[in-house]
mmCIF file of N, CA and C in Angstrom:
data_model
loop_
_atom_site.group_PDB
_atom_site.id
_atom_site.type_symbol
_atom_site.label_atom_id
_atom_site.label_comp_id
_atom_site.label_asym_id
_atom_site.label_seq_id
_atom_site.Cartn_x
_atom_site.Cartn_y
_atom_site.Cartn_z
ATOM 1 N N MET A 1 -8.703 -62.111 -80.040
ATOM 2 C CA MET A 1 -9.595 -61.080 -80.603
ATOM 3 C C MET A 1 -9.595 -60.449 -79.458
ATOM 4 N N GLY A 2 -9.255 -58.939 -79.720
ATOM 5 C CA GLY A 2 -9.399 -57.303 -78.091
ATOM 6 C C GLY A 2 -11.538 -57.314 -78.390
ATOM 7 N N LEU A 3 -11.146 -56.575 -77.672
ATOM 8 C CA LEU A 3 -11.797 -55.539 -76.650
ATOM 9 C C LEU A 3 -12.693 -54.760 -78.306
ATOM 10 N N TRP A 4 -11.674 -54.135 -78.420
ATOM 11 C CA TRP A 4 -11.961 -53.190 -80.473
ATOM 12 C C TRP A 4 -12.535 -54.403 -81.459
ATOM 13 N N LYS A 5 -12.371 -55.295 -81.089
ATOM 14 C CA LYS A 5 -13.434 -56.342 -82.598
ATOM 15 C C LYS A 5 -14.381 -56.988 -81.727
ATOM 16 N N ARG A 6 -15.157 -56.241 -81.370
ATOM 17 C CA ARG A 6 -16.772 -56.913 -80.681
ATOM 18 C C ARG A 6 -16.809 -56.575 -82.223
ATOM 19 N N ARG A 7 -17.490 -56.161 -82.958
ATOM 20 C CA ARG A 7 -18.159 -55.716 -83.615
ATOM 21 C C ARG A 7 -17.686 -54.307 -85.018
ATOM 22 N N THR A 8 -18.048 -54.702 -86.029
ATOM 23 C CA THR A 8 -17.325 -53.500 -87.085
ATOM 24 C C THR A 8 -17.619 -51.798 -87.104
ATOM 25 N N ARG A 9 -16.266 -51.937 -86.501
ATOM 26 C CA ARG A 9 -16.458 -50.014 -86.589
ATOM 27 C C ARG A 9 -15.447 -50.249 -87.600
ATOM 28 N N PRO A 10 -15.160 -48.073 -87.721
ATOM 29 C CA PRO A 10 -14.354 -47.548 -88.316
ATOM 30 C C PRO A 10 -12.600 -47.496 -87.832
ATOM 31 N N GLU A 11 -11.816 -47.167 -88.552
ATOM 32 C CA GLU A 11 -10.552 -48.242 -87.956
ATOM 33 C C GLU A 11 -10.316 -46.874 -87.811
ATOM 34 N N SER A 12 -10.294 -45.542 -87.910
ATOM 35 C CA SER A 12 -9.148 -44.384 -87.715
ATOM 36 C C SER A 12 -9.723 -43.767 -86.440
ATOM 37 N N MET A 13 -9.090 -43.121 -85.900
ATOM 38 C CA MET A 13 -9.696 -41.882 -84.964
ATOM 39 C C MET A 13 -10.470 -40.911 -85.590
ATOM 40 N N GLU A 14 -10.145 -40.376 -86.716
ATOM 41 C CA GLU A 14 -10.954 -39.829 -86.910
ATOM 42 C C GLU A 14 -12.060 -40.548 -87.200
ATOM 43 N N GLU A 15 -12.412 -40.987 -88.136
ATOM 44 C CA GLU A 15 -13.548 -41.478 -88.004
ATOM 45 C C GLU A 15 -14.463 -41.553 -86.755
ATOM 46 N N LEU A 16 -13.891 -42.626 -85.896
ATOM 47 C CA LEU A 16 -13.924 -42.280 -85.050
ATOM 48 C C LEU A 16 -15.064 -41.175 -84.118
ATOM 49 N N THR A 17 -13.937 -40.462 -84.231
ATOM 50 C CA THR A 17 -14.688 -39.245 -84.043
ATOM 51 C C THR A 17 -15.709 -38.602 -84.872
ATOM 52 N N ALA A 18 -15.512 -38.295 -85.915
ATOM 53 C CA ALA A 18 -16.636 -37.701 -86.546
ATOM 54 C C ALA A 18 -18.702 -38.798 -86.151
ATOM 55 N N ALA A 19 -18.048 -40.107 -85.965
ATOM 56 C CA ALA A 19 -19.172 -40.032 -85.508
ATOM 57 C C ALA A 19 -18.807 -39.740 -84.014
ATOM 58 N N TYR A 20 -18.568 -39.861 -83.026
ATOM 59 C CA TYR A 20 -18.924 -38.963 -81.994
ATOM 60 C C TYR A 20 -19.632 -37.570 -82.234
ATOM 61 N N GLU A 21 -19.002 -36.684 -83.309
ATOM 62 C CA GLU A 21 -19.235 -35.866 -83.729
ATOM 63 C C GLU A 21 -20.469 -35.007 -84.360
ATOM 64 N N ARG A 22 -21.077 -36.342 -85.597
ATOM 65 C CA ARG A 22 -22.267 -36.286 -85.381
ATOM 66 C C ARG A 22 -23.530 -36.685 -84.666
ATOM 67 N N ALA A 23 -23.512 -37.877 -83.509
ATOM 68 C CA ALA A 23 -23.749 -38.097 -82.789
ATOM 69 C C ALA A 23 -24.441 -37.048 -81.736
ATOM 70 N N GLU A 24 -23.469 -36.528 -81.268
ATOM 71 C CA GLU A 24 -23.034 -34.877 -80.709
ATOM 72 C C GLU A 24 -24.355 -33.180 -80.979
ATOM 73 N N ALA A 25 -24.476 -33.808 -82.487
ATOM 74 C CA ALA A 25 -24.761 -32.575 -83.306
ATOM 75 C C ALA A 25 -26.471 -32.511 -83.266
ATOM 76 N N GLU A 26 -26.924 -34.565 -83.491
ATOM 77 C CA GLU A 26 -28.270 -34.721 -83.524
ATOM 78 C C GLU A 26 -28.675 -34.973 -81.489
ATOM 79 N N ALA A 27 -27.606 -34.379 -80.393
ATOM 80 C CA ALA A 27 -28.400 -34.558 -80.001
ATOM 81 C C ALA A 27 -28.267 -36.222 -79.165
ATOM 82 N N ASN A 28 -27.882 -37.316 -79.771
ATOM 83 C CA ASN A 28 -28.741 -38.708 -80.356
ATOM 84 C C ASN A 28 -27.338 -38.756 -78.244
ATOM 85 N N THR A 29 -27.743 -39.292 -77.271
ATOM 86 C CA THR A 29 -26.514 -39.082 -76.853
ATOM 87 C C THR A 29 -26.494 -40.998 -76.403
ATOM 88 N N PRO A 30 -27.581 -41.868 -76.847
ATOM 89 C CA PRO A 30 -26.871 -43.369 -76.977
ATOM 90 C C PRO A 30 -26.180 -43.874 -77.927
ATOM 91 N N ALA A 31 -25.391 -42.410 -79.295
ATOM 92 C CA ALA A 31 -24.955 -43.306 -79.728
ATOM 93 C C ALA A 31 -23.720 -42.079 -79.436
ATOM 94 N N MET A 32 -23.692 -41.421 -78.941
ATOM 95 C CA MET A 32 -22.822 -40.911 -78.276
ATOM 96 C C MET A 32 -21.117 -41.943 -77.583
ATOM 97 N N VAL A 33 -22.752 -41.722 -76.194
ATOM 98 C CA VAL A 33 -22.783 -43.095 -75.640
ATOM 99 C C VAL A 33 -21.680 -44.662 -76.403
ATOM 100 N N GLU A 34 -22.169 -44.149 -77.338
ATOM 101 C CA GLU A 34 -21.571 -45.892 -78.068
ATOM 102 C C GLU A 34 -20.145 -45.290 -79.184
ATOM 103 N N ALA A 35 -19.965 -44.381 -79.550
ATOM 104 C CA ALA A 35 -18.884 -44.176 -79.672
ATOM 105 C C ALA A 35 -17.981 -43.670 -78.864
ATOM 106 N N LEU A 36 -17.926 -43.343 -78.128
ATOM 107 C CA LEU A 36 -17.408 -42.715 -76.768
ATOM 108 C C LEU A 36 -16.114 -44.701 -76.772
ATOM 109 N N ILE A 37 -17.744 -45.451 -76.472
ATOM 110 C CA ILE A 37 -17.023 -46.652 -76.779
ATOM 111 C C ILE A 37 -16.264 -47.166 -76.864
ATOM 112 N N ASP A 38 -16.657 -47.250 -78.650
ATOM 113 C CA ASP A 38 -15.876 -47.393 -79.703
ATOM 114 C C ASP A 38 -14.155 -46.335 -79.575
ATOM 115 N N ILE A 39 -14.759 -44.867 -79.023
ATOM 116 C CA ILE A 39 -12.486 -44.747 -79.266
ATOM 117 C C ILE A 39 -12.431 -45.114 -77.868
ATOM 118 N N ALA A 40 -12.693 -45.276 -76.444
ATOM 119 C CA ALA A 40 -11.553 -46.268 -75.853
ATOM 120 C C ALA A 40 -11.380 -47.368 -76.479
ATOM 121 N N CYS A 41 -12.496 -48.545 -77.018
ATOM 122 C CA CYS A 41 -11.823 -49.702 -77.413
ATOM 123 C C CYS A 41 -11.013 -49.487 -78.531
ATOM 124 N N ALA A 42 -10.329 -48.214 -78.961
ATOM 125 C CA ALA A 42 -9.258 -47.675 -80.447
ATOM 126 C C ALA A 42 -8.137 -47.531 -79.136
ATOM 127 N N CYS A 43 -8.220 -46.491 -78.463
ATOM 128 C CA CYS A 43 -6.572 -46.250 -77.717
ATOM 129 C C CYS A 43 -6.292 -46.624 -77.284
ATOM 130 N N GLU A 44 -7.354 -48.373 -76.142
ATOM 131 C CA GLU A 44 -7.048 -49.310 -75.261
ATOM 132 C C GLU A 44 -5.780 -50.242 -76.718
ATOM 133 N N ALA A 45 -6.601 -50.695 -77.599
ATOM 134 C CA ALA A 45 -5.195 -51.178 -78.868
ATOM 135 C C ALA A 45 -4.774 -50.830 -79.462
ATOM 136 N N ARG A 46 -4.786 -48.711 -78.563
ATOM 137 C CA ARG A 46 -3.443 -48.651 -79.069
ATOM 138 C C ARG A 46 -2.859 -48.821 -77.855
ATOM 139 N N SER A 47 -3.015 -48.780 -76.425
ATOM 140 C CA SER A 47 -2.322 -48.547 -75.848
ATOM 141 C C SER A 47 -2.038 -46.703 -75.315
ATOM 142 N N ALA A 48 -3.101 -46.383 -75.641
ATOM 143 C CA ALA A 48 -3.115 -45.507 -75.366
ATOM 144 C C ALA A 48 -4.131 -45.004 -74.314
ATOM 145 N N GLY A 49 -3.458 -45.312 -72.733
ATOM 146 C CA GLY A 49 -4.292 -45.459 -71.225
ATOM 147 C C GLY A 49 -5.302 -43.892 -71.407
ATOM 148 N N ARG A 50 -4.782 -43.299 -71.233
ATOM 149 C CA ARG A 50 -5.780 -41.890 -71.223
ATOM 150 C C ARG A 50 -5.938 -41.268 -71.807
ATOM 151 N N GLY A 51 -6.810 -41.475 -73.202
ATOM 152 C CA GLY A 51 -7.595 -41.929 -73.860
ATOM 153 C C GLY A 51 -8.486 -42.990 -73.394
ATOM 154 N N VAL A 52 -8.184 -43.794 -73.311
ATOM 155 C CA VAL A 52 -9.615 -44.898 -72.776
ATOM 156 C C VAL A 52 -10.593 -44.193 -71.328
ATOM 157 N N ARG A 53 -9.384 -43.478 -70.365
ATOM 158 C CA ARG A 53 -10.137 -43.166 -69.208
ATOM 159 C C ARG A 53 -11.165 -42.122 -69.645
ATOM 160 N N HIS A 54 -10.220 -41.201 -70.301
ATOM 161 C CA HIS A 54 -11.004 -40.286 -70.666
ATOM 162 C C HIS A 54 -12.288 -40.407 -70.942
ATOM 163 N N ALA A 55 -12.221 -41.019 -72.651
ATOM 164 C CA ALA A 55 -13.613 -41.779 -73.662
ATOM 165 C C ALA A 55 -13.936 -42.225 -72.815
ATOM 166 N N ILE A 56 -13.997 -42.941 -71.678
ATOM 167 C CA ILE A 56 -14.901 -44.107 -70.513
ATOM 168 C C ILE A 56 -15.724 -42.850 -69.549
ATOM 169 N N ASP A 57 -14.797 -41.952 -68.664
ATOM 170 C CA ASP A 57 -15.417 -41.039 -67.549
ATOM 171 C C ASP A 57 -16.508 -39.877 -67.749
ATOM 172 N N THR A 58 -16.608 -39.934 -69.771
ATOM 173 C CA THR A 58 -17.083 -38.293 -70.782
ATOM 174 C C THR A 58 -18.226 -39.735 -70.810
ATOM 175 N N ALA A 59 -18.751 -41.571 -71.332
ATOM 176 C CA ALA A 59 -19.285 -41.685 -71.619
ATOM 177 C C ALA A 59 -20.196 -41.968 -70.435
ATOM 178 N N ALA A 60 -19.553 -42.232 -69.074
ATOM 179 C CA ALA A 60 -20.534 -42.635 -68.020
ATOM 180 C C ALA A 60 -20.716 -40.858 -67.518
ATOM 181 N N ALA A 61 -20.131 -40.208 -67.184
ATOM 182 C CA ALA A 61 -21.259 -39.054 -67.142
ATOM 183 C C ALA A 61 -22.894 -38.804 -68.154
ATOM 184 N N LEU A 62 -22.387 -38.704 -69.743
ATOM 185 C CA LEU A 62 -23.510 -38.611 -70.199
ATOM 186 C C LEU A 62 -24.290 -39.467 -69.744
ATOM 187 N N ALA A 63 -24.496 -41.087 -69.947
ATOM 188 C CA ALA A 63 -24.402 -41.618 -69.662
ATOM 189 C C ALA A 63 -25.923 -41.905 -68.162
ATOM 190 N N ALA A 64 -24.639 -40.577 -66.918
ATOM 191 C CA ALA A 64 -25.692 -40.431 -65.572
ATOM 192 C C ALA A 64 -26.634 -39.767 -66.287
ATOM 193 N N GLU A 65 -25.761 -38.381 -66.986
ATOM 194 C CA GLU A 65 -27.207 -37.912 -67.367
ATOM 195 C C GLU A 65 -28.493 -37.564 -67.903
ATOM 196 N N ALA A 66 -28.299 -38.688 -68.243
ATOM 197 C CA ALA A 66 -29.100 -39.375 -69.224
ATOM 198 C C ALA A 66 -29.966 -40.256 -68.915
ATOM 199 N N GLU A 67 -29.958 -39.866 -67.464
ATOM 200 C CA GLU A 67 -30.091 -41.465 -67.096
ATOM 201 C C GLU A 67 -31.263 -42.274 -66.721
ATOM 202 N N ASP A 68 -30.418 -43.120 -67.620
ATOM 203 C CA ASP A 68 -30.591 -44.138 -68.403
ATOM 204 C C ASP A 68 -30.280 -45.678 -68.357
ATOM 205 N N PRO A 69 -30.507 -45.958 -66.864
ATOM 206 C CA PRO A 69 -29.986 -47.377 -66.326
ATOM 207 C C PRO A 69 -29.415 -48.224 -67.559
ATOM 208 N N ALA A 70 -29.503 -48.427 -68.878
ATOM 209 C CA ALA A 70 -29.032 -50.282 -69.592
ATOM 210 C C ALA A 70 -27.800 -48.968 -69.775
ATOM 211 N N LEU A 71 -27.969 -46.958 -70.430
ATOM 212 C CA LEU A 71 -26.968 -47.329 -70.932
ATOM 213 C C LEU A 71 -25.575 -46.819 -69.558
ATOM 214 N N ILE A 72 -26.007 -46.989 -68.655
ATOM 215 C CA ILE A 72 -25.343 -46.850 -67.535
ATOM 216 C C ILE A 72 -24.401 -48.057 -67.666
ATOM 217 N N GLU A 73 -25.310 -49.183 -67.271
ATOM 218 C CA GLU A 73 -24.649 -50.281 -67.126
ATOM 219 C C GLU A 73 -23.989 -50.284 -68.498
ATOM 220 N N ARG A 74 -24.026 -50.647 -70.086
ATOM 221 C CA ARG A 74 -23.206 -51.017 -70.832
ATOM 222 C C ARG A 74 -22.021 -50.302 -70.830
ATOM 223 N N VAL A 75 -21.819 -48.388 -69.985
ATOM 224 C CA VAL A 75 -20.423 -48.080 -70.124
ATOM 225 C C VAL A 75 -19.731 -48.723 -68.177
ATOM 226 N N ARG A 76 -20.578 -49.127 -67.328
ATOM 227 C CA ARG A 76 -19.178 -49.732 -66.975
ATOM 228 C C ARG A 76 -19.298 -50.811 -66.675
ATOM 229 N N SER A 77 -20.548 -51.549 -67.715
ATOM 230 C CA SER A 77 -19.003 -52.899 -67.729
ATOM 231 C C SER A 77 -18.832 -53.556 -68.931
ATOM 232 N N MET A 78 -18.395 -51.940 -70.192
ATOM 233 C CA MET A 78 -17.044 -52.366 -70.374
ATOM 234 C C MET A 78 -16.212 -51.531 -69.548
ATOM 235 N N ASP A 79 -16.172 -50.717 -69.043
ATOM 236 C CA ASP A 79 -14.942 -49.907 -67.785
ATOM 237 C C ASP A 79 -14.234 -51.527 -67.766
ATOM 238 N N ALA A 80 -15.163 -52.590 -67.175
ATOM 239 C CA ALA A 80 -14.565 -53.280 -66.228
ATOM 240 C C ALA A 80 -14.634 -53.917 -67.111
ATOM 241 N N ALA A 81 -14.450 -54.002 -68.260
ATOM 242 C CA ALA A 81 -13.680 -54.820 -69.216
ATOM 243 C C ALA A 81 -12.855 -54.248 -70.235
ATOM 244 N N LEU A 82 -12.398 -52.851 -70.045
ATOM 245 C CA LEU A 82 -11.124 -52.482 -70.874
ATOM 246 C C LEU A 82 -10.351 -51.988 -69.321
ATOM 247 N N ASP A 83 -11.092 -52.022 -68.073
ATOM 248 C CA ASP A 83 -9.348 -53.065 -67.086
ATOM 249 C C ASP A 83 -8.604 -54.079 -67.066
ATOM 250 N N CYS A 84 -10.015 -55.207 -67.226
ATOM 251 C CA CYS A 84 -9.760 -56.658 -67.427
ATOM 252 C C CYS A 84 -8.366 -56.486 -68.529
ATOM 253 N N ALA A 85 -8.939 -56.117 -69.203
ATOM 254 C CA ALA A 85 -7.758 -56.173 -70.675
ATOM 255 C C ALA A 85 -5.793 -55.574 -70.736
ATOM 256 N N ALA A 86 -6.776 -54.409 -69.521
ATOM 257 C CA ALA A 86 -5.429 -53.564 -69.263
ATOM 258 C C ALA A 86 -4.163 -53.596 -68.218
ATOM 259 N N HIS A 87 -4.762 -55.104 -66.640
ATOM 260 C CA HIS A 87 -4.204 -55.611 -66.724
ATOM 261 C C HIS A 87 -3.995 -57.143 -66.576
ATOM 262 N N ARG A 88 -4.111 -57.249 -68.080
ATOM 263 C CA ARG A 88 -3.851 -58.541 -68.823
ATOM 264 C C ARG A 88 -2.521 -58.345 -69.396
ATOM 265 N N ALA A 89 -2.356 -57.039 -70.047
ATOM 266 C CA ALA A 89 -1.725 -56.354 -70.818
ATOM 267 C C ALA A 89 -0.440 -56.190 -69.852
#
């Protein structure tokens, strides 16, 4: 079972994108970061490396902008986990 199965989440990229857009419309930074992590995991599951990097980099920038240590650590740990998964593949 891969990283993308860590919890129940929408299946399609359209649903993942819609979740991000809802969070963005609500200006809910933690939800935006989580949605981007979900997108990164979905991209990793589909072997779309460029999408993984873009989603993680965007999540990192949002977390840093929010100056939220928990969000920053969440993104760092997920980035490391995705890097490990990529190296194992």
